[in-house]
Structures are given as C-alpha cells and as structure tokens.
mmCIF file of C-alpha atoms in Angstrom:
data_model
loop_
_atom_site.group_PDB
_atom_site.id
_atom_site.type_symbol
_atom_site.label_atom_id
_atom_site.label_comp_id
_atom_site.label_asym_id
_atom_site.label_seq_id
_atom_site.Cartn_x
_atom_site.Cartn_y
_atom_site.Cartn_z
ATOM 1 C CA MET A 1079 -47.974 8.876 8.647
ATOM 2 C CA PRO A 1080 -44.982 9.327 6.311
ATOM 3 C CA ARG A 1081 -44.235 6.471 3.983
ATOM 4 C CA TRP A 1082 -41.028 5.428 5.752
ATOM 5 C CA GLU A 1083 -42.876 4.783 9.035
ATOM 6 C CA SER A 1084 -44.657 1.826 7.552
ATOM 7 C CA ASP A 1085 -41.788 0.048 5.843
ATOM 8 C CA ALA A 1086 -39.197 -2.406 7.099
ATOM 9 C CA GLN A 1087 -36.340 0.098 6.929
ATOM 10 C CA GLY A 1088 -38.229 2.547 9.117
ATOM 11 C CA ARG A 1089 -39.069 -0.175 11.635
ATOM 12 C CA LEU A 1090 -35.395 -1.168 11.838
ATOM 13 C CA GLU A 1091 -34.350 2.459 12.313
ATOM 14 C CA ARG A 1092 -36.812 3.024 15.122
ATOM 15 C CA ALA A 1093 -35.970 -0.276 16.811
ATOM 16 C CA ALA A 1094 -32.251 0.590 16.687
ATOM 17 C CA LEU A 1095 -32.851 4.062 18.079
ATOM 18 C CA GLU A 1096 -34.894 2.682 20.984
ATOM 19 C CA LEU A 1097 -32.302 0.040 21.819
ATOM 20 C CA PHE A 1098 -29.361 2.464 21.548
ATOM 21 C CA GLU A 1099 -31.195 4.857 23.881
ATOM 22 C CA ALA A 1100 -32.083 2.141 26.392
ATOM 23 C CA GLN A 1101 -28.831 0.189 26.592
ATOM 24 C CA GLY A 1102 -26.245 2.001 24.459
ATOM 25 C CA PHE A 1103 -24.882 1.386 20.976
ATOM 26 C CA GLU A 1104 -22.122 -1.014 22.052
ATOM 27 C CA ARG A 1105 -24.436 -3.363 23.947
ATOM 28 C CA THR A 1106 -27.007 -3.629 21.152
ATOM 29 C CA SER A 1107 -26.695 -6.404 18.545
ATOM 30 C CA VAL A 1108 -28.025 -6.524 14.996
ATOM 31 C CA ALA A 1109 -30.027 -9.611 16.030
ATOM 32 C CA GLN A 1110 -31.760 -7.587 18.775
ATOM 33 C CA ILE A 1111 -32.569 -4.746 16.404
ATOM 34 C CA ALA A 1112 -34.069 -7.154 13.873
ATOM 35 C CA ARG A 1113 -36.065 -8.978 16.561
ATOM 36 C CA THR A 1114 -37.429 -5.738 18.014
ATOM 37 C CA ALA A 1115 -38.485 -4.678 14.514
ATOM 38 C CA GLY A 1116 -40.190 -8.047 13.957
ATOM 39 C CA LEU A 1117 -37.757 -8.970 11.188
ATOM 40 C CA THR A 1118 -34.905 -11.402 10.616
ATOM 41 C CA GLU A 1119 -31.213 -10.548 10.869
ATOM 42 C CA ARG A 1120 -31.015 -11.338 7.171
ATOM 43 C CA SER A 1121 -33.597 -8.621 6.463
ATOM 44 C CA PHE A 1122 -31.479 -6.147 8.426
ATOM 45 C CA TYR A 1123 -28.528 -6.722 6.108
ATOM 46 C CA ARG A 1124 -30.748 -6.157 3.094
ATOM 47 C CA TYR A 1125 -31.049 -2.527 4.217
ATOM 48 C CA PHE A 1126 -27.810 -1.782 6.088
ATOM 49 C CA PRO A 1127 -24.234 -3.095 5.756
ATOM 50 C CA ASP A 1128 -23.628 -2.953 9.535
ATOM 51 C CA LYS A 1129 -24.971 -1.786 12.900
ATOM 52 C CA ARG A 1130 -23.317 1.636 12.668
ATOM 53 C CA GLU A 1131 -25.124 2.384 9.421
ATOM 54 C CA VAL A 1132 -28.683 1.932 10.654
ATOM 55 C CA LEU A 1133 -29.112 5.581 11.700
ATOM 56 C CA PHE A 1134 -27.691 6.982 8.479
ATOM 57 C CA ALA A 1135 -30.413 6.001 6.023
ATOM 58 C CA GLY A 1136 -28.142 4.835 3.236
ATOM 59 C CA ASN A 1137 -27.313 7.520 0.714
ATOM 60 C CA ALA A 1138 -30.737 9.137 0.544
ATOM 61 C CA LEU A 1139 -29.571 12.617 1.584
ATOM 62 C CA GLU A 1140 -26.531 12.538 -0.686
ATOM 63 C CA THR A 1141 -28.551 11.355 -3.695
ATOM 64 C CA HIS A 1142 -31.192 13.998 -3.073
ATOM 65 C CA LEU A 1143 -28.716 16.886 -2.704
ATOM 66 C CA VAL A 1144 -26.648 15.874 -5.732
ATOM 67 C CA ALA A 1145 -29.793 15.687 -7.898
ATOM 68 C CA GLN A 1146 -30.862 19.120 -6.669
ATOM 69 C CA VAL A 1147 -27.471 20.665 -7.507
ATOM 70 C CA GLU A 1148 -27.415 19.016 -10.925
ATOM 71 C CA THR A 1149 -30.829 20.367 -11.866
ATOM 72 C CA ALA A 1150 -30.356 23.827 -10.312
ATOM 73 C CA ASP A 1151 -30.862 26.868 -12.533
ATOM 74 C CA PRO A 1152 -27.584 27.362 -14.454
ATOM 75 C CA GLY A 1153 -27.795 31.087 -13.642
ATOM 76 C CA LEU A 1154 -27.283 30.478 -9.903
ATOM 77 C CA THR A 1155 -23.844 30.981 -8.344
ATOM 78 C CA PRO A 1156 -22.281 27.799 -6.868
ATOM 79 C CA MET A 1157 -23.196 28.982 -3.352
ATOM 80 C CA GLU A 1158 -26.789 29.739 -4.373
ATOM 81 C CA ALA A 1159 -27.112 26.346 -6.053
ATOM 82 C CA LEU A 1160 -25.889 24.573 -2.898
ATOM 83 C CA LEU A 1161 -27.998 26.566 -0.467
ATOM 84 C CA THR A 1162 -31.080 26.071 -2.638
ATOM 85 C CA ALA A 1163 -30.406 22.320 -2.614
ATOM 86 C CA LEU A 1164 -29.849 22.263 1.160
ATOM 87 C CA GLU A 1165 -33.098 24.150 1.746
ATOM 88 C CA THR A 1166 -34.990 21.203 0.268
ATOM 89 C CA ALA A 1167 -33.400 18.574 2.551
ATOM 90 C CA GLU A 1168 -36.504 18.781 4.732
ATOM 91 C CA GLU A 1169 -38.297 16.767 2.038
ATOM 92 C CA ILE A 1170 -36.359 13.647 2.895
ATOM 93 C CA PHE A 1171 -35.747 14.240 6.598
ATOM 94 C CA ARG A 1172 -37.206 11.834 9.128
ATOM 95 C CA PRO A 1173 -39.738 13.306 11.593
ATOM 96 C CA ARG A 1174 -38.232 15.956 13.857
ATOM 97 C CA GLU A 1175 -38.771 13.949 17.040
ATOM 98 C CA PHE A 1176 -36.867 10.998 15.527
ATOM 99 C CA LEU A 1177 -34.015 13.295 14.468
ATOM 100 C CA LEU A 1178 -33.731 14.944 17.885
ATOM 101 C CA ARG A 1179 -33.394 11.547 19.551
ATOM 102 C CA ARG A 1180 -30.945 10.480 16.833
ATOM 103 C CA VAL A 1181 -28.699 13.507 17.495
ATOM 104 C CA ARG A 1182 -28.489 12.566 21.188
ATOM 105 C CA VAL A 1183 -27.765 8.889 20.496
ATOM 106 C CA ILE A 1184 -25.010 9.782 18.008
ATOM 107 C CA ALA A 1185 -23.417 12.256 20.429
ATOM 108 C CA ALA A 1186 -23.345 9.550 23.129
ATOM 109 C CA SER A 1187 -21.406 7.002 21.027
ATOM 110 C CA PRO A 1188 -17.910 7.675 19.640
ATOM 111 C CA ALA A 1189 -18.461 4.946 17.014
ATOM 112 C CA LEU A 1190 -21.628 6.650 15.761
ATOM 113 C CA ALA A 1191 -20.076 10.126 15.971
ATOM 114 C CA GLU A 1192 -17.230 8.920 13.738
ATOM 115 C CA ARG A 1193 -19.650 7.422 11.232
ATOM 116 C CA ASP A 1194 -21.534 10.724 11.229
ATOM 117 C CA LEU A 1195 -18.334 12.617 10.338
ATOM 118 C CA ILE A 1196 -17.504 10.160 7.562
ATOM 119 C CA LYS A 1197 -21.024 10.346 6.115
ATOM 120 C CA LEU A 1198 -20.889 14.135 6.099
ATOM 121 C CA ALA A 1199 -17.482 14.025 4.380
ATOM 122 C CA ASP A 1200 -18.896 11.632 1.766
ATOM 123 C CA ILE A 1201 -21.799 14.003 1.101
ATOM 124 C CA ALA A 1202 -19.345 16.901 0.801
ATOM 125 C CA ASP A 1203 -17.236 14.943 -1.707
ATOM 126 C CA ALA A 1204 -20.334 14.146 -3.787
ATOM 127 C CA LEU A 1205 -21.358 17.820 -3.781
ATOM 128 C CA VAL A 1206 -17.855 18.886 -4.847
ATOM 129 C CA ARG A 1207 -18.140 16.529 -7.828
ATOM 130 C CA ALA A 1208 -21.624 17.864 -8.613
ATOM 131 C CA LEU A 1209 -20.309 21.453 -8.654
ATOM 132 C CA ALA A 1210 -17.363 20.348 -10.817
ATOM 133 C CA ARG A 1211 -19.894 19.031 -13.350
ATOM 134 C CA ARG A 1212 -21.332 22.575 -13.394
ATOM 135 C CA GLY A 1213 -17.861 23.794 -14.397
ATOM 136 C CA VAL A 1214 -16.642 24.981 -10.970
ATOM 137 C CA GLU A 1215 -12.877 24.542 -10.398
ATOM 138 C CA SER A 1216 -12.298 21.809 -7.804
ATOM 139 C CA GLY A 1217 -10.503 23.918 -5.147
ATOM 140 C CA THR A 1218 -13.237 26.555 -5.312
ATOM 141 C CA ALA A 1219 -15.916 23.846 -5.268
ATOM 142 C CA ARG A 1220 -14.427 22.272 -2.103
ATOM 143 C CA PHE A 1221 -14.370 25.648 -0.358
ATOM 144 C CA ILE A 1222 -17.925 26.596 -1.332
ATOM 145 C CA VAL A 1223 -19.196 23.161 -0.238
ATOM 146 C CA ASP A 1224 -17.435 23.442 3.143
ATOM 147 C CA VAL A 1225 -19.037 26.845 3.751
ATOM 148 C CA ALA A 1226 -22.481 25.727 2.568
ATOM 149 C CA ILE A 1227 -22.333 22.708 4.884
ATOM 150 C CA ALA A 1228 -21.480 25.016 7.793
ATOM 151 C CA VAL A 1229 -24.596 27.069 6.940
ATOM 152 C CA SER A 1230 -26.661 23.911 6.626
ATOM 153 C CA ARG A 1231 -25.518 22.488 9.979
ATOM 154 C CA ARG A 1232 -26.447 25.735 11.713
ATOM 155 C CA ALA A 1233 -29.837 25.985 9.974
ATOM 156 C CA THR A 1234 -30.670 22.321 10.594
ATOM 157 C CA SER A 1235 -29.849 22.600 14.266
ATOM 158 C CA ARG A 1236 -32.218 25.575 14.522
ATOM 159 C CA TRP A 1237 -34.862 23.679 12.554
ATOM 160 C CA LEU A 1238 -34.621 20.785 15.030
ATOM 161 C CA ALA A 1239 -35.096 23.159 17.953
ATOM 162 C CA ASP A 1240 -38.039 25.076 16.504
ATOM 163 C CA PRO A 1241 -41.173 23.086 15.581
ATOM 164 C CA ASP A 1242 -42.682 26.037 13.703
ATOM 165 C CA ALA A 1243 -39.767 26.938 11.461
ATOM 166 C CA ALA A 1244 -39.292 25.994 7.813
ATOM 167 C CA LEU A 1245 -35.781 24.921 6.853
ATOM 168 C CA SER A 1246 -35.684 27.234 3.827
ATOM 169 C CA GLY A 1247 -36.257 30.329 5.956
ATOM 170 C CA LEU A 1248 -33.573 29.255 8.431
ATOM 171 C CA VAL A 1249 -31.042 28.672 5.647
ATOM 172 C CA ALA A 1250 -31.716 32.188 4.337
ATOM 173 C CA GLN A 1251 -31.409 33.649 7.852
ATOM 174 C CA THR A 1252 -28.139 31.799 8.476
ATOM 175 C CA ALA A 1253 -26.707 32.922 5.128
ATOM 176 C CA ALA A 1254 -27.517 36.509 6.124
ATOM 177 C CA GLU A 1255 -25.672 35.989 9.429
ATOM 178 C CA LEU A 1256 -22.701 34.656 7.501
ATOM 179 C CA ARG A 1257 -22.603 37.828 5.391
ATOM 180 C CA GLU A 1258 -22.651 39.804 8.633
ATOM 181 C CA ALA A 1259 -19.896 37.695 10.253
ATOM 182 C CA VAL A 1260 -17.504 38.113 7.338
ATOM 183 C CA ALA A 1261 -18.284 41.737 6.553
ATOM 184 C CA PRO A 1262 -15.153 43.888 6.401
ATOM 185 C CA PRO A 1263 -14.644 45.960 9.566
ATOM 186 C CA ALA A 1264 -16.489 49.267 9.411
ATOM 187 C CA PRO A 1265 -14.086 52.174 8.843
ATOM 188 C CA THR A 1266 -13.306 53.924 12.122
ATOM 189 C CA VAL A 1267 -14.556 57.481 12.164
ATOM 190 C CA GLY A 1268 -11.582 59.600 13.198
ATOM 191 C CA MET B 260 17.114 22.404 10.658
ATOM 192 C CA PRO B 261 13.884 22.890 12.633
ATOM 193 C CA ARG B 262 13.924 21.505 16.149
ATOM 194 C CA TRP B 263 11.492 18.658 15.402
ATOM 195 C CA GLU B 264 13.799 17.198 12.732
ATOM 196 C CA SER B 265 16.360 16.255 15.311
ATOM 197 C CA ASP B 266 14.167 14.647 17.933
ATOM 198 C CA ALA B 267 12.757 11.166 18.311
ATOM 199 C CA GLN B 268 9.191 12.213 17.489
ATOM 200 C CA GLY B 269 10.314 13.747 14.191
ATOM 201 C CA ARG B 270 12.318 10.631 13.304
ATOM 202 C CA LEU B 271 9.286 8.433 13.978
ATOM 203 C CA GLU B 272 7.066 10.695 11.853
ATOM 204 C CA ARG B 273 9.449 10.612 8.916
ATOM 205 C CA ALA B 274 10.020 6.866 9.193
ATOM 206 C CA ALA B 275 6.249 6.265 9.227
ATOM 207 C CA LEU B 276 5.701 8.527 6.232
ATOM 208 C CA GLU B 277 8.379 6.730 4.224
ATOM 209 C CA LEU B 278 7.008 3.284 5.081
ATOM 210 C CA PHE B 279 3.391 4.282 4.387
ATOM 211 C CA GLU B 280 4.480 5.658 1.002
ATOM 212 C CA ALA B 281 6.531 2.595 0.105
ATOM 213 C CA GLN B 282 4.254 -0.226 1.239
ATOM 214 C CA GLY B 283 0.984 1.330 2.407
ATOM 215 C CA PHE B 284 -0.438 2.101 5.848
ATOM 216 C CA GLU B 285 -2.020 -1.331 6.396
ATOM 217 C CA ARG B 286 1.164 -3.293 5.721
ATOM 218 C CA THR B 287 3.355 -1.192 8.000
ATOM 219 C CA SER B 288 3.782 -2.179 11.660
ATOM 220 C CA VAL B 289 4.703 -0.041 14.654
ATOM 221 C CA ALA B 290 7.779 -2.264 15.107
ATOM 222 C CA GLN B 291 8.934 -1.407 11.570
ATOM 223 C CA ILE B 292 8.416 2.302 12.102
ATOM 224 C CA ALA B 293 10.407 2.217 15.333
ATOM 225 C CA ARG B 294 13.186 0.145 13.749
ATOM 226 C CA THR B 295 13.444 2.481 10.743
ATOM 227 C CA ALA B 296 13.683 5.440 13.121
ATOM 228 C CA GLY B 297 16.415 3.669 15.117
ATOM 229 C CA LEU B 298 14.197 3.445 18.196
ATOM 230 C CA THR B 299 12.365 0.782 20.181
ATOM 231 C CA GLU B 300 8.667 0.000 19.901
ATOM 232 C CA ARG B 301 8.383 1.135 23.476
ATOM 233 C CA SER B 302 9.725 4.577 22.510
ATOM 234 C CA PHE B 303 7.078 4.790 19.783
ATOM 235 C CA TYR B 304 4.303 4.430 22.345
ATOM 236 C CA ARG B 305 5.836 7.178 24.453
ATOM 237 C CA TYR B 306 4.940 9.598 21.637
ATOM 238 C CA PHE B 307 1.871 8.083 19.962
ATOM 239 C CA PRO B 308 -1.017 5.919 21.248
ATOM 240 C CA ASP B 309 -1.220 3.917 17.989
ATOM 241 C CA LYS B 310 -0.053 3.652 14.384
ATOM 242 C CA ARG B 311 -2.841 5.854 13.040
ATOM 243 C CA GLU B 312 -1.762 8.734 15.282
ATOM 244 C CA VAL B 313 1.825 9.041 14.093
ATOM 245 C CA LEU B 314 1.022 11.546 11.324
ATOM 246 C CA PHE B 315 -1.136 13.771 13.529
ATOM 247 C CA ALA B 316 1.502 15.212 15.851
ATOM 248 C CA GLY B 317 -0.488 14.853 19.056
ATOM 249 C CA ASN B 318 -2.461 17.931 19.962
ATOM 250 C CA ALA B 319 0.119 20.516 18.959
ATOM 251 C CA LEU B 320 -2.102 22.322 16.431
ATOM 252 C CA GLU B 321 -5.124 22.297 18.726
ATOM 253 C CA THR B 322 -3.131 23.595 21.707
ATOM 254 C CA HIS B 323 -1.582 26.324 19.584
ATOM 255 C CA LEU B 324 -4.872 27.512 18.066
ATOM 256 C CA VAL B 325 -6.733 27.494 21.389
ATOM 257 C CA ALA B 326 -3.971 29.553 23.023
ATOM 258 C CA GLN B 327 -4.100 32.040 20.130
ATOM 259 C CA VAL B 328 -7.876 32.449 20.431
ATOM 260 C CA GLU B 329 -7.674 32.841 24.199
ATOM 261 C CA THR B 330 -5.087 35.606 23.978
ATOM 262 C CA ALA B 331 -6.614 37.375 20.964
ATOM 263 C CA ASP B 332 -7.474 41.068 21.289
ATOM 264 C CA PRO B 333 -10.894 41.235 23.012
ATOM 265 C CA GLY B 334 -11.949 43.837 20.428
ATOM 266 C CA LEU B 335 -11.824 41.300 17.574
ATOM 267 C CA THR B 336 -15.041 39.681 16.344
ATOM 268 C CA PRO B 337 -15.186 35.887 16.826
ATOM 269 C CA MET B 338 -14.432 35.367 13.114
ATOM 270 C CA GLU B 339 -11.470 37.771 13.250
ATOM 271 C CA ALA B 340 -10.106 36.065 16.363
ATOM 272 C CA LEU B 341 -10.285 32.650 14.671
ATOM 273 C CA LEU B 342 -8.802 33.754 11.364
ATOM 274 C CA THR B 343 -5.983 35.567 13.152
ATOM 275 C CA ALA B 344 -5.253 32.369 15.088
ATOM 276 C CA LEU B 345 -5.368 30.219 11.934
ATOM 277 C CA GLU B 346 -2.972 32.589 10.149
ATOM 278 C CA THR B 347 -0.309 31.697 12.711
ATOM 279 C CA ALA B 348 -0.620 27.918 12.223
ATOM 280 C CA GLU B 349 2.414 28.093 9.930
ATOM 281 C CA GLU B 350 4.525 28.516 13.083
ATOM 282 C CA ILE B 351 3.936 24.932 14.105
ATOM 283 C CA PHE B 352 3.544 23.332 10.681
ATOM 284 C CA ARG B 353 6.028 20.696 9.586
ATOM 285 C CA PRO B 354 8.099 21.543 6.475
ATOM 286 C CA ARG B 355 5.980 21.942 3.353
ATOM 287 C CA GLU B 356 7.526 18.962 1.577
ATOM 288 C CA PHE B 357 6.681 16.712 4.547
ATOM 289 C CA LEU B 358 3.094 18.013 4.584
ATOM 290 C CA LEU B 359 2.585 17.497 0.843
ATOM 291 C CA ARG B 360 3.659 13.869 1.156
ATOM 292 C CA ARG B 361 1.495 13.519 4.281
ATOM 293 C CA VAL B 362 -1.610 14.748 2.407
ATOM 294 C CA ARG B 363 -1.097 12.110 -0.274
ATOM 295 C CA VAL B 364 -0.513 9.292 2.222
ATOM 296 C CA ILE B 365 -3.645 10.225 4.192
ATOM 297 C CA ALA B 366 -5.753 10.405 1.025
ATOM 298 C CA ALA B 367 -4.574 6.894 0.061
ATOM 299 C CA SER B 368 -5.660 5.237 3.332
ATOM 300 C CA PRO B 369 -9.298 5.193 4.520
ATOM 301 C CA ALA B 370 -8.079 4.562 8.092
ATOM 302 C CA LEU B 371 -5.885 7.675 8.021
ATOM 303 C CA ALA B 372 -8.544 9.744 6.249
ATOM 304 C CA GLU B 373 -10.976 8.876 9.050
ATOM 305 C CA ARG B 374 -8.462 9.829 11.725
ATOM 306 C CA ASP B 375 -7.904 13.110 9.883
ATOM 307 C CA LEU B 376 -11.639 13.880 10.018
ATOM 308 C CA ILE B 377 -11.799 13.038 13.718
ATOM 309 C CA LYS B 378 -8.748 15.175 14.519
ATOM 310 C CA LEU B 379 -10.250 18.121 12.649
ATOM 311 C CA ALA B 380 -13.536 17.664 14.520
ATOM 312 C CA ASP B 381 -11.619 17.603 17.838
ATOM 313 C CA ILE B 382 -9.861 20.840 16.934
ATOM 314 C CA ALA B 383 -13.204 22.386 15.974
ATOM 315 C CA ASP B 384 -14.715 21.344 19.336
ATOM 316 C CA ALA B 385 -11.766 22.875 21.217
ATOM 317 C CA LEU B 386 -12.152 26.144 19.267
ATOM 318 C CA VAL B 387 -15.893 26.245 20.002
ATOM 319 C CA ARG B 388 -15.079 25.977 23.713
ATOM 320 C CA ALA B 389 -12.403 28.683 23.365
ATOM 321 C CA LEU B 390 -14.911 31.057 21.734
ATOM 322 C CA ALA B 391 -17.464 30.213 24.431
ATOM 323 C CA ARG B 392 -14.899 31.358 27.024
ATOM 324 C CA ARG B 393 -14.843 34.684 25.135
ATOM 325 C CA GLY B 394 -18.601 34.903 25.730
ATOM 326 C CA VAL B 395 -19.824 33.678 22.330
ATOM 327 C CA GLU B 396 -23.091 31.692 22.432
ATOM 328 C CA SER B 397 -22.384 28.039 21.630
ATOM 329 C CA GLY B 398 -24.542 27.716 18.483
ATOM 330 C CA THR B 399 -22.982 30.854 17.019
ATOM 331 C CA ALA B 400 -19.511 29.669 18.060
ATOM 332 C CA ARG B 401 -19.997 26.323 16.293
ATOM 333 C CA PHE B 402 -21.107 28.070 13.108
ATOM 334 C CA ILE B 403 -18.239 30.574 13.100
ATOM 335 C CA VAL B 404 -15.715 27.792 13.762
ATOM 336 C CA ASP B 405 -17.107 25.682 10.894
ATOM 337 C CA VAL B 406 -16.794 28.627 8.504
ATOM 338 C CA ALA B 407 -13.310 29.590 9.721
ATOM 339 C CA ILE B 408 -12.123 26.002 9.262
ATOM 340 C CA ALA B 409 -13.451 26.057 5.694
ATOM 341 C CA VAL B 410 -11.392 29.213 5.082
ATOM 342 C CA SER B 411 -8.370 27.644 6.736
ATOM 343 C CA ARG B 412 -8.569 24.422 4.678
ATOM 344 C CA ARG B 413 -8.700 26.443 1.473
ATOM 345 C CA ALA B 414 -5.829 28.734 2.500
ATOM 346 C CA THR B 415 -3.665 25.835 3.707
ATOM 347 C CA SER B 416 -4.151 23.918 0.504
ATOM 348 C CA ARG B 417 -3.004 26.994 -1.454
ATOM 349 C CA TRP B 418 -0.063 27.447 0.917
ATOM 350 C CA LEU B 419 1.007 23.847 0.270
ATOM 351 C CA ALA B 420 0.897 24.410 -3.490
ATOM 352 C CA ASP B 421 2.794 27.703 -3.494
ATOM 353 C CA PRO B 422 6.322 27.745 -2.027
ATOM 354 C CA ASP B 423 6.450 31.551 -2.026
ATOM 355 C CA ALA B 424 3.185 32.336 -0.263
ATOM 356 C CA ALA B 425 2.714 33.243 3.395
ATOM 357 C CA LEU B 426 -0.237 31.604 5.104
ATOM 358 C CA SER B 427 -1.479 34.907 6.555
ATOM 359 C CA GLY B 428 -1.855 36.481 3.110
ATOM 360 C CA LEU B 429 -3.696 33.423 1.805
ATOM 361 C CA VAL B 430 -6.124 33.454 4.748
ATOM 362 C CA ALA B 431 -6.894 37.115 4.033
ATOM 363 C CA GLN B 432 -7.351 36.394 0.316
ATOM 364 C CA THR B 433 -9.649 33.438 1.039
ATOM 365 C CA ALA B 434 -11.721 35.491 3.495
ATOM 366 C CA ALA B 435 -12.161 38.090 0.754
ATOM 367 C CA GLU B 436 -13.360 35.362 -1.626
ATOM 368 C CA LEU B 437 -15.825 34.208 0.999
ATOM 369 C CA ARG B 438 -17.269 37.723 1.201
ATOM 370 C CA GLU B 439 -17.609 37.660 -2.573
ATOM 371 C CA ALA B 440 -19.231 34.197 -2.608
ATOM 372 C CA VAL B 441 -21.899 35.125 -0.066
ATOM 373 C CA ALA B 442 -22.556 38.655 -1.317
ATOM 374 C CA PRO B 443 -26.263 39.285 -1.878
ATOM 375 C CA PRO B 444 -27.237 39.129 -5.573
ATOM 376 C CA ALA B 445 -26.792 42.483 -7.308
ATOM 377 C CA PRO B 446 -30.156 44.142 -7.954
ATOM 378 C CA THR B 447 -31.260 43.575 -11.531
ATOM 379 C CA VAL B 448 -31.464 46.780 -13.489
ATOM 380 C CA GLY B 449 -34.879 46.768 -15.129
#
C-alpha cells in the first residue's frame, strides 16, 4: 500500500472522491468529507485551503517537476529536459484507479474543471521559470512548456487507459508522433 | 475605422478596458462601464453575460476558427488544417494597440486570467470537435489541438510585439521552430 493511502491527506482525498461521485461536488460539504474520513473539519483545512483543492494534492506535482528540470543534465535541450521530467511524474501519481475516477469527477463539475485548468497553468508558469533559470529566453520557454504539456497530457491519458504501460515509454511514443505530425510535407513527385 | 469601433459592443469593450486600467477590474462596476460607453446597464447585458466577459468578445474567435477548420482543404493534415485556420485569426482580431492593453489588464486580474484560461479551453474543445468531424480520432485530435494552440500563442505574442509582421508568417516561423525543438538528437560521431 503506497504511503499516501495510510495518511490523513489520502483519507480526505478518497472520502472527497467518494462523496463527489455519489452526490456531486456542489452538494458535498467540507464537514461531510472530514466526517467520512474520520477527521475534524479543522484537520481538513490543515491539508487543503478549500473544497475545490482536495483533488489537487497541493503542489506536489509542480514541486516534483520543477526539481527534475533544475537537476536535469545541462546538456539536454529544453524540450528534452521537460520531457525527461514529465516521464518521472508517475513517481508521485496516485494509484491509477483513483486517477481514473478523479478524471471523471473533475469532468462532471465546472468548478473542478476550472480549478484543474488553473492548476495546470500554475505548473506551466513554474516550469517556464525553471527553464529561465537554465538560461532559456522566456518566450521560447513558454512555447516549449506549452508543447511539452500537450505531450504529457496525451501520454498521461494513454497511461491511465493502459494498465501495462510505463509513462516514460508513452512520453517517448507521443514525442515521436509529434515529430510525425509537424514534419514538413513530403515533396510531391512530379 | 474597423466596423467594431463604431458599434455599441466596441464602445463597451473600450470603456471597460479604460476603467480596468485606471482603477482595476474589481473596483469597476457594469453600471460604470455602461455609463462610460454612453449606454444603459441593460444594453451591456445584451452583449455580455457578466463583467468578466466584456474583454472576451463572445464566441467570435471560436466561431471563426471552427468554420475555417470545417472548410479547410480535405487534403490537409489535421495540424495543417489547424495552423491554416489560426493564421487567419488576424481577420477578427481587435486592433493591436487594444490587444496589447488587454493582455496587460488580464494579467493584472486573477479573475480575468481565469476567464482567459476557460475561454481558451472552450476554443480548444470546439476545435477538437471540428477535427473529429473531419474523421480524426478524439485522442489524436485533442493532442494536435493542444500543440497547435501552443504554436498559435507563441505566434500571436510575436505578432503583438511586432507592428510590421503578418500573423501567417509568424505561424509558419513558429511551426518551423517546433520542428527544430522536437527533432531527434543528431547521432554522435564517434
């Protein structure tokens, strides 16, 4: 059992997910989540600032990715450094079954879908700053981060759908598809 | 003078921009925007559902891009169809000086920055559906749209900074940089 399953934060996350699935995000209160997790409302706010945040695990993913980019081999291109970092996200992911349910709950609630967009934008901003610290010009850094996140979203969605796949292999496969998609048109043989 | 400058919607947009710049988004009311534009509050709500929406011009960009993708040459790849559509966005852009001020006002207000993210996500969803109608599988469509939007954001930001550039040339240049950024590593000569 992964470490997070046994701690209070994990219990709150799973309680929230169950309640959001059963009765919807809007009709679930922080008090209910805490009660279902066997904790007090006060404990809830020790881990999360509000109800929308409970499925977003604080800044764990952002912190992890930024650290990976900062310690990446200086010889890597910006895109390689980002993709290498994104390949390791599996290390801090929740179990796949939790994430699959989470994707459905987020898609069903506009409030959660908005928070998801904002979180992703925050992670992108942090990665742009991390690339800037490697000396990448900020406009270029923004562009490379946007593309790398597109690759990561595609690879992660495949990873969720395929219990036997490793994220790193799917990132590499998706990057190869990107090269294919943007290849210049083949010259027409006349 | 472009058509939009003379109509009520354009007057409301410019009044809002001026007030947001002068006193901030939070401290500006719909009544003030309407008054500054020489219109009634009731007229405001004929054009925009709320104060946050006034800088997002309804669904004009989305409608334009979807129509472009739907009528694109069937021989184009999905990426080519999207980039060709995005190159024409200039046709419905507001004047550059308005857009530059708009970017700064949005960046200064978390509420507007969130609406900007949501609008962009809505446009992306509409483009995914447009590609699906061209027969593109939905996972692939999502990925190609994410990448094309990254290219478009980069090209548009250059277009805003350079009064002499055409958007189409900047999209082509950015696509070329993307090819470069994702090129496989050159084999090491040993």
